[in-house]
Short mmCIF file of N, CA and C in Angstrom, two decimals:
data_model
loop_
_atom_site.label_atom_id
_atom_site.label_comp_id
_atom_site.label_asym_id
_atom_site.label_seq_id
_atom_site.Cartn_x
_atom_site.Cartn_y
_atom_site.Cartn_z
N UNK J 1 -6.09 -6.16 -38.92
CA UNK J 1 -4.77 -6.04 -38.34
C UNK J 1 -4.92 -5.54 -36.90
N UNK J 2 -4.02 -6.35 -36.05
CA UNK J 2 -4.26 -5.84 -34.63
C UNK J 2 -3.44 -4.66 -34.30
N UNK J 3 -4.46 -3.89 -33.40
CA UNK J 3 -3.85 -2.35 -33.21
C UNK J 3 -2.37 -2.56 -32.43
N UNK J 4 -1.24 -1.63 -33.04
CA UNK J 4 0.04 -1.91 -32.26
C UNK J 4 -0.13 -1.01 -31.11
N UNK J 5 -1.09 -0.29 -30.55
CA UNK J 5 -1.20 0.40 -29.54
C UNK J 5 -2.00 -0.34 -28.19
N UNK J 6 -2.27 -1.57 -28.34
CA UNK J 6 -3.11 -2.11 -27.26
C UNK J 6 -3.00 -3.51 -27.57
N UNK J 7 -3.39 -4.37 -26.36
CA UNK J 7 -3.06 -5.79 -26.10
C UNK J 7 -3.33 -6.17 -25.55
N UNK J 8 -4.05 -7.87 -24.86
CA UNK J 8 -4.24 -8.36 -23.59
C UNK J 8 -3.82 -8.76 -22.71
N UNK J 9 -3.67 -8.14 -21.35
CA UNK J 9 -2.74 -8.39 -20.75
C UNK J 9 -3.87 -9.22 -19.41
N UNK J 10 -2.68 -9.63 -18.95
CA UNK J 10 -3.50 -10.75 -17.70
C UNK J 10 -2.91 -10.05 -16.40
N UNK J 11 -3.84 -9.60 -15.47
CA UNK J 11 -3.60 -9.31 -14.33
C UNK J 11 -3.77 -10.02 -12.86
N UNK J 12 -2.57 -10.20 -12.14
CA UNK J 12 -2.91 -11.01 -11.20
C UNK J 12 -3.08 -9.86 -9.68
N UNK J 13 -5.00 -10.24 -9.33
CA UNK J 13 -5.34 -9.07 -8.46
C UNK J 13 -5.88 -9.95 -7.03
N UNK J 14 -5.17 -9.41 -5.95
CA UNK J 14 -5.62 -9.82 -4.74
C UNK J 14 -5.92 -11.64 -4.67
N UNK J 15 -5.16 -12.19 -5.59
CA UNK J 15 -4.95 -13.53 -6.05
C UNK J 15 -5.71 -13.85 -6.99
N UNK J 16 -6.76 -13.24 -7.74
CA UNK J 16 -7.64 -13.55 -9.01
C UNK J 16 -7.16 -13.10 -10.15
N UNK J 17 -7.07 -13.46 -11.06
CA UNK J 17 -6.49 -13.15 -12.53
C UNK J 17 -7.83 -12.84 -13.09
N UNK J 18 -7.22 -11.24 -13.81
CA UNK J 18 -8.36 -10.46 -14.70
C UNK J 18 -7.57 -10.39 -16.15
N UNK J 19 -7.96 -10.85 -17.08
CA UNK J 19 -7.91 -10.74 -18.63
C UNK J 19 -8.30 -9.89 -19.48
N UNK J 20 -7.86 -8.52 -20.12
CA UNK J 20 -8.67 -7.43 -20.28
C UNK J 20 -7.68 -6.80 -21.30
N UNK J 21 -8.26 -6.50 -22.39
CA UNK J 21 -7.52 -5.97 -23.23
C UNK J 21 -7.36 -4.35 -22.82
N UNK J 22 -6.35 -3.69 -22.98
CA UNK J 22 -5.93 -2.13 -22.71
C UNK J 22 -5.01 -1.70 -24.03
N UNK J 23 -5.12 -0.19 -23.82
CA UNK J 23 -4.20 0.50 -24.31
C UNK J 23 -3.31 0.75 -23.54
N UNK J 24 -1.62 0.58 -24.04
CA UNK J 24 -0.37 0.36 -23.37
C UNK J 24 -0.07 1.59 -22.74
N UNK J 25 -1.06 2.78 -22.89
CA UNK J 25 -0.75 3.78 -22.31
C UNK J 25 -1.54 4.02 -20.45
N UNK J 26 -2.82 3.23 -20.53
CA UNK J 26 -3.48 3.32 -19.44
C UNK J 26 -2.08 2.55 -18.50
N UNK J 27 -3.31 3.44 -17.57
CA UNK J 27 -2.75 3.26 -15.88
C UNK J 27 -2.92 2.00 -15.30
N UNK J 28 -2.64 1.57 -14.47
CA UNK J 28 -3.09 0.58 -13.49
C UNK J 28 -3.90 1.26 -12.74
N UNK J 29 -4.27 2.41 -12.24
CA UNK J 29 -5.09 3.15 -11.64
C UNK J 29 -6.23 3.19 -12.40
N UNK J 30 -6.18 3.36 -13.65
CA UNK J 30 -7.44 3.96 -14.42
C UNK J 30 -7.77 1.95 -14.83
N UNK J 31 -7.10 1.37 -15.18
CA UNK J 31 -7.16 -0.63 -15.20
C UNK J 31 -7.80 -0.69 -14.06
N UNK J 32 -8.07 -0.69 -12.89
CA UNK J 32 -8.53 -0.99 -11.54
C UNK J 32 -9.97 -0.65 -11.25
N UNK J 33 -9.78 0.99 -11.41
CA UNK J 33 -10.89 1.66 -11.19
C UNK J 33 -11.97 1.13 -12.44
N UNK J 34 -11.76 1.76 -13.67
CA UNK J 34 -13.00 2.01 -14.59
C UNK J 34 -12.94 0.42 -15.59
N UNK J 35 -12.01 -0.65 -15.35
CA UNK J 35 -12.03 -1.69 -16.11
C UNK J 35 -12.92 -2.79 -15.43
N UNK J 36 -12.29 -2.67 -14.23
CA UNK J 36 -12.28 -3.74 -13.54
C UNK J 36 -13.44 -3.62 -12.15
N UNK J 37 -13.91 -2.41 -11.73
CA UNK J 37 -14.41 -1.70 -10.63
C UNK J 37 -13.54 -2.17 -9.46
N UNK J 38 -12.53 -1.63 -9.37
CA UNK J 38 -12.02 -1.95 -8.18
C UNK J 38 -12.01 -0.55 -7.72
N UNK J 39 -12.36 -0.05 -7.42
CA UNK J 39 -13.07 1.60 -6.74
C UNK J 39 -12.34 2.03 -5.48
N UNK J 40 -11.87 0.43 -4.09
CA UNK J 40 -11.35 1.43 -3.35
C UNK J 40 -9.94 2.41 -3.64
N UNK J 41 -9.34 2.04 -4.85
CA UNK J 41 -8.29 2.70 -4.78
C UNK J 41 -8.54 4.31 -5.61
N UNK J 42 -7.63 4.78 -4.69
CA UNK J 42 -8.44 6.03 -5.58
C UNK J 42 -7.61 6.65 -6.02
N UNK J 43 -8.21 8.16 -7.34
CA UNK J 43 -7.52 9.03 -7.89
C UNK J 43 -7.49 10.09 -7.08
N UNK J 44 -6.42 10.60 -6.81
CA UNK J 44 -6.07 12.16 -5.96
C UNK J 44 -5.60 12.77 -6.99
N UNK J 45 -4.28 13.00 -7.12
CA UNK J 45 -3.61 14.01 -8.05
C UNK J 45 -3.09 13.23 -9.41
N UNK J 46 -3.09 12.18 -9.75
CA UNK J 46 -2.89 11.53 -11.20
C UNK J 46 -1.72 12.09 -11.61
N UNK J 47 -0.95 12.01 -10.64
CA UNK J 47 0.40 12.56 -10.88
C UNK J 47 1.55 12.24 -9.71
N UNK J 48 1.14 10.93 -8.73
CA UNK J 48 1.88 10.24 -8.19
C UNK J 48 2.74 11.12 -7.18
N UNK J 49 1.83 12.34 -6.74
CA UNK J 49 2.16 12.97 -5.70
C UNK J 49 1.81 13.09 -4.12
N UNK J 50 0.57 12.71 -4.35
CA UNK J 50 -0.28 12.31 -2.91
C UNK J 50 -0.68 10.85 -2.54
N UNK J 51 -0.36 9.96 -3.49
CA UNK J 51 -0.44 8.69 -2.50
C UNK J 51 -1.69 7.68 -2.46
N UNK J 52 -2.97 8.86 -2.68
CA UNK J 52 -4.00 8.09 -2.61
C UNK J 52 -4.38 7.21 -3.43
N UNK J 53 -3.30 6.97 -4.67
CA UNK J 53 -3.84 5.46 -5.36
C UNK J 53 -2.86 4.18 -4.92
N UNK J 54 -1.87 4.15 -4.05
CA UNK J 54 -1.20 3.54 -3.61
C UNK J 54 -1.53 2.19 -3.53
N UNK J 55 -0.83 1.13 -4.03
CA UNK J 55 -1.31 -0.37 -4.28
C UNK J 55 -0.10 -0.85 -3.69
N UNK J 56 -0.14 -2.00 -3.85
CA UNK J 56 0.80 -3.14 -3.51
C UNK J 56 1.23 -4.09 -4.82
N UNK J 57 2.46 -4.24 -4.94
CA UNK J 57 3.05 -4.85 -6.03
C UNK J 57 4.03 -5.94 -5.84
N UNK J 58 4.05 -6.67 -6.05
CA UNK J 58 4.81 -8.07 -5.31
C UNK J 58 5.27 -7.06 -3.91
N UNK J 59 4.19 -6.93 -3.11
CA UNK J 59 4.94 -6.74 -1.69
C UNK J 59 4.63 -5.65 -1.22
N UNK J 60 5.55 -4.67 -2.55
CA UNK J 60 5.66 -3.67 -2.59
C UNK J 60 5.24 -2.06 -2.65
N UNK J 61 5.44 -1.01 -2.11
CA UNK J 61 4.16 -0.06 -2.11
C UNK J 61 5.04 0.58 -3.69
N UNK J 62 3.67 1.25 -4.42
CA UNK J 62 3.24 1.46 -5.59
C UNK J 62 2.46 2.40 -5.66
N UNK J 63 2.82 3.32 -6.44
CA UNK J 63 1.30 4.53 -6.76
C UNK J 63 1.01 3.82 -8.01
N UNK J 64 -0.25 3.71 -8.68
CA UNK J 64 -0.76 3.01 -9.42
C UNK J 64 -1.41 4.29 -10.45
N UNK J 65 -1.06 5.85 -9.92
CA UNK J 65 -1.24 6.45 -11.13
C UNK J 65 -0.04 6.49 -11.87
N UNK J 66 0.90 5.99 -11.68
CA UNK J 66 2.30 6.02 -12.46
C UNK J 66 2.76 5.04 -12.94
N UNK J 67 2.27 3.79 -12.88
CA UNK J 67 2.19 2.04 -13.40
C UNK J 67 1.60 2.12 -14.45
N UNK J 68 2.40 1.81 -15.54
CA UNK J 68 1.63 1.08 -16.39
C UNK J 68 0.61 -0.24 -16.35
N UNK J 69 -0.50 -0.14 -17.03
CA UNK J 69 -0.87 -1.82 -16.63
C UNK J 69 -0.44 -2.80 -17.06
N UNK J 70 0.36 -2.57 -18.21
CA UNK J 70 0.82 -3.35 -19.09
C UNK J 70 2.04 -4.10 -18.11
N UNK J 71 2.76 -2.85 -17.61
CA UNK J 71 3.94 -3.46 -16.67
C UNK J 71 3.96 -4.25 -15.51
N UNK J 72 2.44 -3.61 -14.95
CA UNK J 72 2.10 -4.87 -13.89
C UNK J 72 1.58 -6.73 -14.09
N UNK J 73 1.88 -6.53 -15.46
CA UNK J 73 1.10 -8.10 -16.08
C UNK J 73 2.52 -9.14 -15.47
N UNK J 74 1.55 -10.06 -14.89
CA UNK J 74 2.76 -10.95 -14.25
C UNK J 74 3.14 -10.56 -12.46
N UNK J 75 3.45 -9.93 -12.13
CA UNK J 75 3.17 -9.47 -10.98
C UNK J 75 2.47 -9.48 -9.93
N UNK J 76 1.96 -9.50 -8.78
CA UNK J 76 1.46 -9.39 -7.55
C UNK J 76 0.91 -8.47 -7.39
N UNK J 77 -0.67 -8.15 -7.52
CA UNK J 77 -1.09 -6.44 -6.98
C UNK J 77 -2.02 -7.51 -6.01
N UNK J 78 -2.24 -6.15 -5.05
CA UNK J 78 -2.91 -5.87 -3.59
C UNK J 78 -3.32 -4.53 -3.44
N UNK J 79 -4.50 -4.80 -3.80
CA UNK J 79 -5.48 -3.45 -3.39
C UNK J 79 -5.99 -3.67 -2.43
N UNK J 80 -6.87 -2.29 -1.80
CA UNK J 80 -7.11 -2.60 -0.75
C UNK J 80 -8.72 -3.64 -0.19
N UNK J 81 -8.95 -3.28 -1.09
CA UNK J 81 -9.86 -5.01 -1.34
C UNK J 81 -9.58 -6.21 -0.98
N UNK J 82 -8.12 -6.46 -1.45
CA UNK J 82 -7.31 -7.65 -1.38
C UNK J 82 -6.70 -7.89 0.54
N UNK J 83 -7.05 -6.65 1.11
CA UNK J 83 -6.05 -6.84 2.14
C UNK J 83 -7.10 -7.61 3.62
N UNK J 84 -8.18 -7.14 3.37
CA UNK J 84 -8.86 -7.87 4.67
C UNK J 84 -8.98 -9.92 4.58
N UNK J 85 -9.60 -10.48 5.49
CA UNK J 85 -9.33 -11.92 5.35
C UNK J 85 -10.57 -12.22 5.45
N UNK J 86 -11.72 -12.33 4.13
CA UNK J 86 -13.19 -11.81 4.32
C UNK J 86 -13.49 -11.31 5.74
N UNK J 87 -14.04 -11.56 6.21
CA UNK J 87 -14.70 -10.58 6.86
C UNK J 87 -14.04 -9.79 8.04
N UNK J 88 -12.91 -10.46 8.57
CA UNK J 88 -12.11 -10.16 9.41
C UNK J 88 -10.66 -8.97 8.58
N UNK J 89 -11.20 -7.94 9.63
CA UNK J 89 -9.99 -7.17 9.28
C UNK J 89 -8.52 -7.21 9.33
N UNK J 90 -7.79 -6.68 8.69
CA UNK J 90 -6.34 -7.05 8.48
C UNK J 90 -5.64 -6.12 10.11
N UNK J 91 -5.10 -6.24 10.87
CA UNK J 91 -4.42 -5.39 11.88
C UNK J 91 -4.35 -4.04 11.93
N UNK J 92 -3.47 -3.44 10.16
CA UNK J 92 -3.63 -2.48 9.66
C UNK J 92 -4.78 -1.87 9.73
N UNK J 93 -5.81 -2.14 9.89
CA UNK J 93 -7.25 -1.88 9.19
C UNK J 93 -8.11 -1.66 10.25
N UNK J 94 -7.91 -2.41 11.12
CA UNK J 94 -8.53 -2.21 12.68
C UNK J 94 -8.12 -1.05 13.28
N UNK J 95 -6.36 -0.89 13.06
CA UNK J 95 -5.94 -0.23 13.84
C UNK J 95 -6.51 1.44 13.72
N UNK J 96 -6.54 1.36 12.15
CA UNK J 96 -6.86 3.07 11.38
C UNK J 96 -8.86 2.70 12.01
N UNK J 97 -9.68 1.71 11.73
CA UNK J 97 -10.46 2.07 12.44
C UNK J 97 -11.15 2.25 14.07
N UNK J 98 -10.05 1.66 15.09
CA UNK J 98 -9.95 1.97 16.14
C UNK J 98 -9.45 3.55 16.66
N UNK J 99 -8.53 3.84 15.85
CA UNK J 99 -7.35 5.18 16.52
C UNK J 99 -8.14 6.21 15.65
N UNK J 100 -9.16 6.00 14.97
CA UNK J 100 -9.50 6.96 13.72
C UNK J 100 -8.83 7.88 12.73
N UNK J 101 -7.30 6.51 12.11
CA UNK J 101 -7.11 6.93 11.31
C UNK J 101 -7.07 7.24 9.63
N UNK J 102 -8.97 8.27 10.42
CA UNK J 102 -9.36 8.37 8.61
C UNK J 102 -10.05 9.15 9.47
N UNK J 103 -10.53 10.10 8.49
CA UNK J 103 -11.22 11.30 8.40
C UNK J 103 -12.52 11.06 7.23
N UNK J 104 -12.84 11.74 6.13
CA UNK J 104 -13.50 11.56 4.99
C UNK J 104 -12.86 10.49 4.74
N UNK J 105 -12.02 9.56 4.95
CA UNK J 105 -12.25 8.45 4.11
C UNK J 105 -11.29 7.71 2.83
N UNK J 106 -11.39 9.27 2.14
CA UNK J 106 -10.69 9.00 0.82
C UNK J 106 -9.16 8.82 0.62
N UNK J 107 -8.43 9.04 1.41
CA UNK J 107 -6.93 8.89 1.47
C UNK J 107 -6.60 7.35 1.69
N UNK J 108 -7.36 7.25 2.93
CA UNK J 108 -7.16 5.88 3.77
C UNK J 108 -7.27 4.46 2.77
N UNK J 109 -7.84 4.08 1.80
CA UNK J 109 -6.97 2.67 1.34
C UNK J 109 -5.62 3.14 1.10
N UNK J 110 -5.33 3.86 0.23
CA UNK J 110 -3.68 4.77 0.29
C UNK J 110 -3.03 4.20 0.85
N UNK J 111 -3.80 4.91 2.22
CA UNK J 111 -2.83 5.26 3.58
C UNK J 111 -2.52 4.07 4.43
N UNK J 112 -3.64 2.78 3.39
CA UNK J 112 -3.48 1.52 4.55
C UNK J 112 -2.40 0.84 3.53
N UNK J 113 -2.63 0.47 2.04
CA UNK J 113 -1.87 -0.05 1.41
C UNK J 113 -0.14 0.25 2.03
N UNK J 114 0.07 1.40 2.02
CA UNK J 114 1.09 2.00 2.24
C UNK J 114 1.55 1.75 3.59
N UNK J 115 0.56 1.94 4.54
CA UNK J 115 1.63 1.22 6.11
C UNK J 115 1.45 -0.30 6.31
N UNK J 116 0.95 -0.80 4.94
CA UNK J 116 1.38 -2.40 5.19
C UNK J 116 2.82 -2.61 4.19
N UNK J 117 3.02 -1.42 3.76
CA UNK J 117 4.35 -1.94 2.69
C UNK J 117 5.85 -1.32 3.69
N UNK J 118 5.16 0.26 4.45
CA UNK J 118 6.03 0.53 5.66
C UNK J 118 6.40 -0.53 6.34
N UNK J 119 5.21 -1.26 7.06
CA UNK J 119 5.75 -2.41 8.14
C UNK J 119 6.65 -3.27 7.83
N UNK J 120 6.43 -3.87 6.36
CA UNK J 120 7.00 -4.96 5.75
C UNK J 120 9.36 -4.32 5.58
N UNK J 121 8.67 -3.09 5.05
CA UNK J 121 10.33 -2.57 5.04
C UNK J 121 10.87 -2.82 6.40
N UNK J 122 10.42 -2.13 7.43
CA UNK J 122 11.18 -1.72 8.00
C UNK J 122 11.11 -3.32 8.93
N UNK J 123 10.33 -3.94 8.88
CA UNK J 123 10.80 -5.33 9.78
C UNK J 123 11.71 -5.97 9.00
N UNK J 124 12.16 -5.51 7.67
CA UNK J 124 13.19 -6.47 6.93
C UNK J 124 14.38 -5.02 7.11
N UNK J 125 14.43 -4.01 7.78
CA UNK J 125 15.79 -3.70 8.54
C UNK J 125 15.80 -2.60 7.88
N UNK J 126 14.86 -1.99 6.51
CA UNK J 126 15.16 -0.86 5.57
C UNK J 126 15.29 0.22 6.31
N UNK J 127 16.41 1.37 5.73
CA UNK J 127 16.68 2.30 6.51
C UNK J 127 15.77 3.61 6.07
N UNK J 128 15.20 4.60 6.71
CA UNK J 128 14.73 5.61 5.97
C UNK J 128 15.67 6.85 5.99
N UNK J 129 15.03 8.29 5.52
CA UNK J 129 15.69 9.13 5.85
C UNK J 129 15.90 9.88 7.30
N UNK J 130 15.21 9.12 8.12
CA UNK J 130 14.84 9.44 9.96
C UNK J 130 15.93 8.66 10.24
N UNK J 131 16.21 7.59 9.91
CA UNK J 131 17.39 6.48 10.62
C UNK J 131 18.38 7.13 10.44
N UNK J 132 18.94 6.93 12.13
CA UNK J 132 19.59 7.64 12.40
C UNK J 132 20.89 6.76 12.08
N UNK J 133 20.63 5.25 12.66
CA UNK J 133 22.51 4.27 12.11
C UNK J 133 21.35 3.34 11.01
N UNK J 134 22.21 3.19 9.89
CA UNK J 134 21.91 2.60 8.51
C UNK J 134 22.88 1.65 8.34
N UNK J 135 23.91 1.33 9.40
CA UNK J 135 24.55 0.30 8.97
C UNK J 135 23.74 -1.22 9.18
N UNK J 136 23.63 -1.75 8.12
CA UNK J 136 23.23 -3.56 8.09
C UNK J 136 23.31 -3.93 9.55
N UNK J 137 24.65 -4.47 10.14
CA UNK J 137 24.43 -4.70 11.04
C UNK J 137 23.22 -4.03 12.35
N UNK J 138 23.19 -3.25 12.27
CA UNK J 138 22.18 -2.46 13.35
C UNK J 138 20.76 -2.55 13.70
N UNK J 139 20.67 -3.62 12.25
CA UNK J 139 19.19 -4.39 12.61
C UNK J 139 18.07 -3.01 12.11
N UNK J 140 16.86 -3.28 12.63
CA UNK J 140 15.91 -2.52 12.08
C UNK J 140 15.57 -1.35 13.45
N UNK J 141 15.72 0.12 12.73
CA UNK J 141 16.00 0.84 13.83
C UNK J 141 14.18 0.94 14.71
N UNK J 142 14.39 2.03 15.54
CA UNK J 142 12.89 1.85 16.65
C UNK J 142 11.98 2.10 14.92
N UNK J 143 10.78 2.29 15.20
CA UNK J 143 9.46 2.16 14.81
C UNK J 143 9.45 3.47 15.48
N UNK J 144 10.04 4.91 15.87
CA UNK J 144 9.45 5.94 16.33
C UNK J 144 8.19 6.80 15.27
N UNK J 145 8.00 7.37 16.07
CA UNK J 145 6.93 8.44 15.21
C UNK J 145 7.61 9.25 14.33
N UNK J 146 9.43 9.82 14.00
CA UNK J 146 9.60 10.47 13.40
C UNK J 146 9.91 9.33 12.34
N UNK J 147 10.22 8.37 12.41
CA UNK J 147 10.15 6.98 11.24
C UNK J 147 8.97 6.68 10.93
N UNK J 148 8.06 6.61 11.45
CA UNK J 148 6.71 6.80 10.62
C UNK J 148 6.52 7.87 9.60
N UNK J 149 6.36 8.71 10.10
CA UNK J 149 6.44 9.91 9.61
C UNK J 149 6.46 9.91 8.09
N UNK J 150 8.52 9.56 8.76
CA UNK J 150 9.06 10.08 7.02
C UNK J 150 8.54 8.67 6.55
N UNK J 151 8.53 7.44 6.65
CA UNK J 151 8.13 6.56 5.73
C UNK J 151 6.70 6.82 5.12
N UNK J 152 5.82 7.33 5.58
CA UNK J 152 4.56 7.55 5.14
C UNK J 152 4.26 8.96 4.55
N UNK J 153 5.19 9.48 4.19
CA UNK J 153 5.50 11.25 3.99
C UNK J 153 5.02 11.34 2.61
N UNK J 154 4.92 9.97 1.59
CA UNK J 154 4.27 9.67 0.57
C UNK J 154 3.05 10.23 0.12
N UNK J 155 1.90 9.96 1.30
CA UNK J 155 0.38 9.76 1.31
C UNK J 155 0.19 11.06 2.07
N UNK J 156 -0.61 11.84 1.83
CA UNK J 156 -1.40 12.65 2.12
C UNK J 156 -2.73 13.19 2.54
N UNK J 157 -3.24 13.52 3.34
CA UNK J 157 -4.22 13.13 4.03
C UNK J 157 -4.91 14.93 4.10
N UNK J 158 -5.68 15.29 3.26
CA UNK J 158 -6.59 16.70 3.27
C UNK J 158 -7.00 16.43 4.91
N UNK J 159 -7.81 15.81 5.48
CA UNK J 159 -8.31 16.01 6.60
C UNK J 159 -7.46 16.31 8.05
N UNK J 160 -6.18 15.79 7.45
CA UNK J 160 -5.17 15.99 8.51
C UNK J 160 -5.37 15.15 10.13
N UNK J 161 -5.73 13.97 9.55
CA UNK J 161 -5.17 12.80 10.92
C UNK J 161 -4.21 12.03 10.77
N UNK J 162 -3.51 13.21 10.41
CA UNK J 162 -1.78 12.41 10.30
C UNK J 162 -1.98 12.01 12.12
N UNK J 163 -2.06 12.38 13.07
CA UNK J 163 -1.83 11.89 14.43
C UNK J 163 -2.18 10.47 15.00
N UNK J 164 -3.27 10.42 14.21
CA UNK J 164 -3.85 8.73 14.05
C UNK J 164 -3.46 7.86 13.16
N UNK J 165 -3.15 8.33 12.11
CA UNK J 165 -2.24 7.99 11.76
C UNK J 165 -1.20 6.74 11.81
N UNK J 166 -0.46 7.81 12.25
CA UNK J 166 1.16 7.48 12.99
C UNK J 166 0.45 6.54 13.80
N UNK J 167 -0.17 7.15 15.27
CA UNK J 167 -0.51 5.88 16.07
C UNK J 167 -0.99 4.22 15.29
N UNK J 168 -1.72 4.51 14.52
CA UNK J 168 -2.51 3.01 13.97
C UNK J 168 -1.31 2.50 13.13
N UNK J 169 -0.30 3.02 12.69
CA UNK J 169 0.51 2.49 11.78
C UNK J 169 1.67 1.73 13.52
N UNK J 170 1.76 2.49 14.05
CA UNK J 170 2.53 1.94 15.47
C UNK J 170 2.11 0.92 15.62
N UNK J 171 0.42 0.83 16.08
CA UNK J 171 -0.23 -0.04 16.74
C UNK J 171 0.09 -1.66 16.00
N UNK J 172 -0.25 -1.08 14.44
CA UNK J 172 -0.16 -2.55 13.75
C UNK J 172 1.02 -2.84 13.54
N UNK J 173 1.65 -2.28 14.13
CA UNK J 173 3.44 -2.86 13.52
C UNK J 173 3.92 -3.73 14.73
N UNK J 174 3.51 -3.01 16.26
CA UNK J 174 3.40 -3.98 17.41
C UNK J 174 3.05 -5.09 17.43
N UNK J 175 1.72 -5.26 16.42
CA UNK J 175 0.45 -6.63 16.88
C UNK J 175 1.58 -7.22 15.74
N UNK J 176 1.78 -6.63 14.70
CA UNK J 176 2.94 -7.60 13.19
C UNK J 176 4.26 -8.28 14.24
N UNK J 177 4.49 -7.21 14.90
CA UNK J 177 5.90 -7.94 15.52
C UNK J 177 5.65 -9.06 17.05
N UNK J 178 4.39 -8.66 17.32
CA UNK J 178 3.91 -9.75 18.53
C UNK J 178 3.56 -10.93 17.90
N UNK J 179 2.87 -10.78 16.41
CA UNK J 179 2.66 -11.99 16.04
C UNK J 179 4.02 -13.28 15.69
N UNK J 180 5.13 -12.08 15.37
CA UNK J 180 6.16 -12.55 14.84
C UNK J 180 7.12 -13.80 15.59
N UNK J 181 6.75 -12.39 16.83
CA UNK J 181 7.28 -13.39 18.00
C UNK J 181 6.42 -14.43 18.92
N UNK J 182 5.46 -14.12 18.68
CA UNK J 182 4.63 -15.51 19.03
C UNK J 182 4.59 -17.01 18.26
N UNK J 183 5.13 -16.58 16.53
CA UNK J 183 5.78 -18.11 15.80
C UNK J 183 6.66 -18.33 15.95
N UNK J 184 7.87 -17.53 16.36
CA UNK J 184 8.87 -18.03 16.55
C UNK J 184 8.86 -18.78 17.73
N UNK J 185 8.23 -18.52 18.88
CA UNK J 185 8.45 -19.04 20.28
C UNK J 185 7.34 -20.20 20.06
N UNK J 186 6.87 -20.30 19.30
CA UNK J 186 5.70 -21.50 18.79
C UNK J 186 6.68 -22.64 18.48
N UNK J 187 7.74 -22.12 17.54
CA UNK J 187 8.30 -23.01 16.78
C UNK J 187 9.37 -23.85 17.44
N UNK J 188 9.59 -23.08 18.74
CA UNK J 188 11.22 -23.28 19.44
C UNK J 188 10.23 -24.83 20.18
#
């Protein structure tokens, strides 16, 4: 008789589908890491307070110690594995290793997952708790440092280069919106 506590679920990762039977109680964090070796994402507090297992979920930013894996079956994950374009780095990724924002290391897939899900909000107009006008019409407010900030107020960083941070999350949101406007004026 099959156990009613576990099942196979199919995961769709950084575009590859993994097939792996679990218990409905594991994580997508603990599915990633010890099933699958997907290692850069990591465990901090296993309690979806600091950020550092932060994934991507159709799009979306995600702590992955608080996901079920079961719930992610069907879905879109993006680890940070998933985010470079082989060998060429993702914008995000340059930028934190140009501005040096990383210290030890261990925060930063987190911290990158997470300002690629920042960029994505706030170029589709999302308001945070820094925005100052939230009305629709008003479009997507500046990209300041106190909107960084609070959007990334998530992830936590022991080494404390929040300052680089902020900058590399700026930087790549510039090169996201230069690119943006370089298809559009492609297209005209």
């Amino acid at each position: 008789m099959p156990s009613s506590t576990s099942s196979a679920i199919t995961l769709n990762i950084n575009g590859e589908k993994h097939t792996l039977p679990v218990d409905h109680r594991t994580t997508l964090l603990d599915a990633l890491r010890e099933r699958l070796d997907l290692t850069g994402t990591k465990k901090g507090c296993d309690q979806g307070q600091c950020g550092a297992c932060t994934v991507l979920l159709d799009g979306r930013r995600a702590v992955s110690c608080l996901q079920l894996a079961v719930a992610a079956e069907g879905r879109e994950i993006t680890t940070i594995e998933g985010v470079a374009d082989g060998d060429e780095l993702h914008p995000v990724q340059q930028a934190f290793l140009d501005l040096d924002g990383y210290q030890c290391g261990y925060c930063t897939p987190g911290q990158i997952c997470s300002a690629l899900g920042v960029i994505k909000e706030h170029a589709a107009g999302w308001p945070s708790a820094a925005t100052d006008d939230v009305r629709p019409e008003a479009g997507p407010p500046p990209l300041t440092a106190d909107e960084i900030r609070e959007r990334m107020s998530g992830n936590l960083c022991r080494c404390g280069a929040y300052v680089s941070i902020v900058q590399a999350v700026a930087r790549a949101a510039e090169a996201e919106a230069e690119g943006a406007r370089a298809g559009t004026e492609a297209a005209v």
